[in-house]
């Protein structure tokens, strides 16, 4: 316990999160210079045996500490040896290592908060037949192991919090950071109904798009997926077409909002239809850029004029070559995560950090003033 009455802060970065955690640590040290800490990152490890089995290890005591564990479940760049083979870590492997570290803490910490930007099995959030409810089970397991709070970003379905109703669960949106990146990269963009429109690529993303349209005062359009329910491919009913509902996009810039980009097929199909309907520039806000099928189709879509810029956060692993793509912009969330950790460690409310409306309006007022000055000049 520190002299100010708050618990000692320790940040644990699971494998693959080192670069992200180092930036978070940088901000924490800048804001807390009086603490005299060299680093807030605690050294941990999950060494593997030749069979692929592992164990969690701590190299310092966590007794009485306020522990924040940053875990990127989807970082496939991390590998280990199993029977002489180099094996990429799957989401299952990352989740098992997370539980190992929590087990190594052994209940000694004052409080454990897991920062899992993209939820493990987050897309398996509901049961429609004889299916497992993996995400709900994961949350209950973590709580049972002593995790006090779980912070995630742009959950596929925020109602998954119902799985742990008596524990802390915060679903955080990168709305402000996305808008800030857009106006910085496109200083000529006009955030007005006559010039810009929000687009939901499917029914599931409608709530996100409604939030943006409400805060920005823009119209909204939506595509709905027409599926073939007579067949199942890779566990899903294939999409046959995207049908559009909404006002005309002719001559307007549009922003397509979703939680993630996986293969990108839906995004590109939606962009193609928007272009055919006369849309001007097409931007995409996606919290998580997974790009599971590589970049070729996005390179082609950019070359064909279908997309202008894709904005994703650095909350999950991205291949290094992505940063060189002319159609891509990274939205850095490290400072925001550091704010969340710093605020929670001091037992203060994060409500102001979770509600960015005031900051968005301040940003847009400044942007509009600059735009007016340029037009008059």
XYZ file of C-alpha atoms in Angstrom:
377
model
C 0.000 0.000 0.000
C 1.394 3.406 -0.993
C 1.472 6.400 1.333
C -1.466 7.962 -0.509
C -3.645 5.007 0.511
C -3.977 3.394 -2.923
C -2.645 -0.019 -3.847
C 0.673 -0.504 -5.635
C 0.153 -0.596 -9.386
C 1.384 -3.505 -11.499
C 0.752 -3.944 -15.223
C 1.156 -7.424 -16.678
C 1.457 -7.781 -20.428
C 0.756 -11.215 -21.827
C 2.820 -12.464 -24.759
C 2.387 -10.356 -27.866
C 1.340 -7.217 -25.974
C 4.839 -5.955 -25.165
C 4.913 -2.977 -27.553
C 1.429 -1.845 -26.533
C 2.182 -2.217 -22.810
C 5.456 -0.283 -23.148
C 3.541 2.724 -24.489
C 0.983 2.441 -21.690
C 3.844 2.245 -19.186
C 5.451 5.350 -20.732
C 2.352 7.459 -20.058
C 1.916 6.098 -16.545
C 5.523 7.011 -15.707
C 5.124 10.493 -17.230
C 2.038 11.201 -15.120
C 3.472 9.697 -11.911
C 7.049 10.913 -11.827
C 6.775 11.527 -8.094
C 6.309 7.776 -7.557
C 9.901 7.165 -8.645
C 9.017 3.941 -10.425
C 11.295 2.725 -13.233
C 8.457 0.699 -14.716
C 5.007 -0.473 -13.746
C 5.313 -3.590 -15.890
C 5.691 -6.748 -13.814
C 7.830 -9.523 -15.282
C 5.943 -12.759 -15.894
C 6.386 -15.770 -18.151
C 4.575 -18.864 -19.410
C 7.366 -21.278 -20.385
C 6.439 -24.346 -22.435
C 7.460 -27.952 -22.141
C 8.264 -29.983 -25.252
C 4.740 -31.373 -25.310
C 3.207 -27.904 -25.565
C 2.137 -27.834 -21.913
C 2.947 -24.673 -19.972
C 2.969 -23.014 -16.566
C 2.532 -19.438 -15.376
C 5.370 -17.774 -13.456
C 5.733 -14.448 -11.610
C 9.111 -12.900 -10.875
C 7.884 -10.524 -8.166
C 5.217 -10.538 -5.483
C 1.752 -9.258 -6.338
C 0.588 -9.260 -2.710
C -1.695 -6.275 -2.131
C -1.137 -4.914 -5.641
C -3.699 -3.479 -8.040
C -2.976 -5.685 -11.070
C -3.951 -4.895 -14.677
C -3.413 -7.721 -17.164
C -3.338 -6.728 -20.844
C -4.128 -9.675 -23.088
C -4.432 -9.837 -26.892
C -6.189 -13.145 -27.430
C -5.868 -12.861 -31.227
C -2.105 -12.369 -31.597
C -1.117 -15.186 -33.915
C 2.442 -13.853 -34.337
C 3.440 -15.470 -31.007
C 4.741 -19.015 -31.424
C 6.025 -21.892 -29.286
C 7.666 -25.269 -29.820
C 5.640 -28.477 -29.558
C 7.248 -31.800 -30.441
C 9.853 -29.860 -32.409
C 7.259 -27.990 -34.461
C 6.798 -24.228 -34.380
C 3.166 -23.618 -33.499
C 1.362 -20.220 -33.615
C -0.580 -19.397 -30.472
C -4.318 -19.689 -30.968
C -6.947 -17.786 -28.970
C -7.300 -20.935 -26.838
C -3.554 -20.875 -26.057
C -3.597 -17.191 -25.109
C -6.633 -17.679 -22.884
C -5.003 -20.646 -21.145
C -1.877 -18.555 -20.466
C -4.021 -15.763 -19.035
C -5.561 -18.214 -16.569
C -2.094 -19.530 -15.691
C -0.877 -16.055 -14.719
C -4.003 -15.388 -12.662
C -3.452 -18.739 -10.949
C 0.193 -17.817 -10.272
C -0.963 -14.641 -8.502
C -2.763 -17.037 -6.196
C -5.344 -14.642 -4.808
C -2.675 -12.389 -3.256
C -3.475 -9.268 -5.280
C -5.811 -6.613 -3.877
C -7.618 -6.404 -7.219
C -7.189 -7.972 -10.645
C -8.482 -6.240 -13.778
C -8.248 -8.007 -17.129
C -7.989 -5.729 -20.171
C -9.029 -7.953 -23.077
C -9.655 -5.578 -26.009
C -11.359 -8.189 -28.188
C -13.255 -10.761 -26.164
C -12.261 -14.391 -26.413
C -15.007 -16.161 -28.385
C -16.921 -12.867 -28.480
C -18.722 -13.862 -31.663
C -20.097 -16.962 -29.916
C -22.208 -14.822 -27.590
C -25.620 -16.433 -28.010
C -27.137 -19.862 -28.488
C -29.384 -20.558 -31.462
C -29.158 -24.368 -31.451
C -27.114 -27.033 -29.618
C -24.091 -24.770 -29.217
C -21.574 -23.876 -26.568
C -21.658 -20.408 -24.998
C -17.896 -19.959 -24.918
C -17.705 -16.221 -24.198
C -20.095 -16.406 -21.248
C -18.199 -19.383 -19.814
C -14.913 -17.483 -20.188
C -16.235 -14.483 -18.250
C -17.570 -16.695 -15.484
C -14.266 -18.574 -15.274
C -12.282 -15.351 -14.865
C -14.630 -14.077 -12.173
C -14.436 -17.431 -10.365
C -10.629 -17.144 -10.401
C -10.780 -13.784 -8.637
C -10.870 -11.226 -11.459
C -12.683 -8.133 -10.187
C -13.157 -6.170 -13.403
C -13.038 -6.857 -17.119
C -12.404 -4.082 -19.641
C -13.120 -4.761 -23.287
C -13.573 -2.659 -26.415
C -16.532 -2.690 -28.779
C -17.905 -6.086 -27.750
C -19.617 -7.944 -30.582
C -22.717 -7.941 -28.385
C -22.501 -5.853 -25.198
C -25.260 -7.938 -23.601
C -22.642 -10.593 -22.883
C -22.096 -8.657 -19.633
C -25.238 -10.433 -18.378
C -23.057 -13.511 -17.869
C -21.353 -11.803 -14.888
C -24.005 -9.397 -13.520
C -22.369 -8.956 -10.096
C -18.901 -8.043 -11.362
C -17.353 -5.124 -13.188
C -17.641 -5.241 -16.982
C -16.951 -2.154 -19.098
C -17.483 -2.128 -22.854
C -15.474 0.816 -24.175
C -15.944 2.475 -27.564
C -13.101 4.182 -29.505
C -15.534 6.731 -30.963
C -13.554 9.870 -30.130
C -10.251 8.426 -31.308
C -11.769 7.334 -34.640
C -13.285 10.745 -35.346
C -10.052 12.467 -34.326
C -8.062 10.282 -36.753
C -10.541 11.023 -39.550
C -10.418 14.815 -39.281
C -6.629 14.785 -38.920
C -6.175 12.692 -42.055
C -8.905 14.482 -44.024
C -8.927 18.144 -42.943
C -11.334 18.935 -45.783
C -14.088 16.615 -44.575
C -17.361 18.339 -43.744
C -19.224 16.763 -40.840
C -22.654 17.927 -41.975
C -25.811 16.096 -43.136
C -25.429 17.465 -46.638
C -21.913 16.069 -47.034
C -21.442 13.024 -44.777
C -23.482 9.956 -43.876
C -23.101 6.971 -41.518
C -23.607 3.465 -42.890
C -24.282 0.276 -40.937
C -23.077 -2.751 -42.944
C -25.587 -5.067 -41.227
C -28.205 -5.218 -38.494
C -25.639 -6.081 -35.812
C -23.692 -2.851 -36.344
C -26.775 -0.630 -36.281
C -26.364 0.481 -32.670
C -22.785 1.634 -33.293
C -23.857 3.601 -36.361
C -26.807 5.109 -34.505
C -24.459 6.386 -31.804
C -22.165 8.041 -34.359
C -25.087 9.548 -36.259
C -26.622 10.888 -33.040
C -23.398 12.454 -31.763
C -22.416 13.883 -35.159
C -25.926 14.860 -36.258
C -25.784 12.811 -39.453
C -28.230 10.666 -41.403
C -27.842 6.911 -41.312
C -28.287 4.111 -43.822
C -28.226 0.353 -43.313
C -27.552 -2.816 -45.231
C -29.120 -6.066 -44.178
C -27.710 -9.457 -45.033
C -29.878 -11.762 -47.109
C -28.675 -15.239 -46.133
C -29.282 -18.697 -47.560
C -30.640 -20.604 -44.576
C -30.859 -23.872 -46.508
C -27.106 -24.528 -46.322
C -24.281 -24.090 -43.799
C -20.682 -23.250 -44.773
C -17.964 -22.985 -42.094
C -20.637 -22.999 -39.417
C -22.650 -20.136 -40.935
C -25.442 -19.574 -43.421
C -23.741 -17.858 -46.397
C -24.641 -14.290 -47.358
C -26.253 -14.059 -50.783
C -26.612 -10.276 -50.992
C -26.555 -7.003 -49.048
C -29.754 -4.964 -49.410
C -29.707 -1.203 -48.690
C -32.205 0.759 -46.610
C -31.870 4.523 -46.196
C -31.540 7.887 -47.889
C -29.532 8.587 -50.984
C -25.742 8.617 -50.617
C -25.188 10.286 -53.987
C -22.408 12.883 -53.826
C -21.767 12.282 -50.105
C -18.811 10.937 -48.169
C -19.801 7.881 -46.134
C -18.417 6.137 -43.055
C -19.060 2.404 -42.685
C -18.929 1.414 -39.001
C -18.346 -2.081 -37.634
C -16.615 -3.795 -34.737
C -14.165 -5.810 -36.834
C -12.799 -6.618 -40.251
C -12.281 -10.357 -40.714
C -12.064 -11.463 -44.359
C -13.363 -8.098 -45.578
C -15.794 -9.554 -48.111
C -18.844 -7.855 -46.587
C -17.086 -4.480 -46.350
C -15.989 -4.554 -49.981
C -19.424 -5.684 -51.198
C -21.067 -2.857 -49.262
C -18.511 -0.343 -50.592
C -19.175 -1.527 -54.162
C -22.904 -0.966 -53.766
C -22.363 2.456 -52.203
C -20.171 3.485 -55.137
C -22.829 2.282 -57.555
C -25.302 4.480 -55.675
C -23.060 7.515 -56.177
C -21.153 7.757 -52.883
C -18.145 10.063 -53.000
C -15.410 8.921 -50.571
C -15.806 5.752 -48.514
C -14.215 5.407 -45.088
C -14.397 2.494 -42.680
C -14.206 2.554 -38.879
C -13.456 -0.914 -37.479
C -12.154 -1.325 -33.944
C -10.349 -4.567 -34.791
C -8.550 -5.155 -38.075
C -8.009 -8.914 -38.266
C -7.604 -9.212 -42.068
C -7.873 -12.999 -41.846
C -7.496 -13.514 -45.616
C -4.635 -11.083 -46.143
C -4.565 -7.707 -47.910
C -4.873 -8.495 -51.616
C -8.596 -7.811 -51.898
C -8.181 -4.504 -50.046
C -5.319 -3.469 -52.336
C -7.568 -4.172 -55.319
C -10.543 -2.363 -53.768
C -8.341 0.691 -53.144
C -6.934 0.568 -56.670
C -10.493 0.323 -58.038
C -11.549 3.369 -56.004
C -13.976 1.482 -53.749
C -12.376 2.482 -50.441
C -10.424 5.567 -49.452
C -9.261 4.757 -45.912
C -9.742 2.026 -43.300
C -9.268 3.050 -39.675
C -8.579 0.354 -37.078
C -7.089 0.504 -33.592
C -3.816 -0.996 -32.355
C -5.687 -2.985 -29.693
C -5.009 -6.303 -31.473
C -2.080 -7.585 -33.511
C -1.727 -6.413 -37.097
C 0.846 -7.632 -39.579
C 3.717 -5.091 -39.859
C 3.180 -4.597 -43.603
C -0.303 -3.233 -42.927
C 1.210 0.062 -41.747
C 2.615 0.648 -45.252
C -0.736 0.344 -47.018
C -1.988 3.656 -48.465
C -5.578 2.733 -47.545
C -4.829 2.104 -43.862
C -4.648 4.333 -40.780
C -3.809 3.077 -37.287
C -5.695 4.610 -34.364
C -3.444 4.449 -31.301
C -5.298 3.590 -28.080
C -2.330 3.309 -25.690
C -2.802 6.699 -24.029
C -6.503 6.044 -23.520
C -5.804 2.666 -21.883
C -3.221 4.356 -19.650
C -5.883 6.911 -18.604
C -8.248 4.064 -17.710
C -5.616 2.272 -15.630
C -4.475 5.439 -13.872
C -8.040 6.467 -13.020
C -9.109 3.045 -11.759
C -5.955 2.619 -9.698
C -6.885 5.829 -7.855
C -10.414 4.488 -7.284
C -11.975 7.249 -9.333
C -14.904 6.914 -11.720
C -14.172 6.359 -15.408
C -17.593 7.646 -16.488
C -16.100 10.758 -18.092
C -13.613 8.619 -20.023
C -16.374 6.333 -21.267
C -18.583 9.210 -22.456
C -16.681 11.153 -25.146
C -19.523 13.394 -26.382
C -18.102 16.625 -24.950
C -14.618 15.904 -26.338
C -16.083 15.031 -29.743
C -18.031 18.292 -29.940
C -14.977 20.296 -28.872
C -12.912 18.553 -31.548
C -15.523 19.145 -34.256
C -16.017 22.799 -33.301
C -12.294 23.341 -33.750
C -12.320 21.405 -37.029
C -15.234 23.427 -38.419
C -13.542 26.681 -37.425
C -10.358 25.631 -39.254
C -12.390 24.592 -42.277
C -14.172 27.951 -42.360
C -10.868 29.826 -42.080
C -9.431 27.894 -45.027
C -12.489 28.587 -47.185
C -12.400 32.305 -46.361
C -8.642 32.478 -46.823
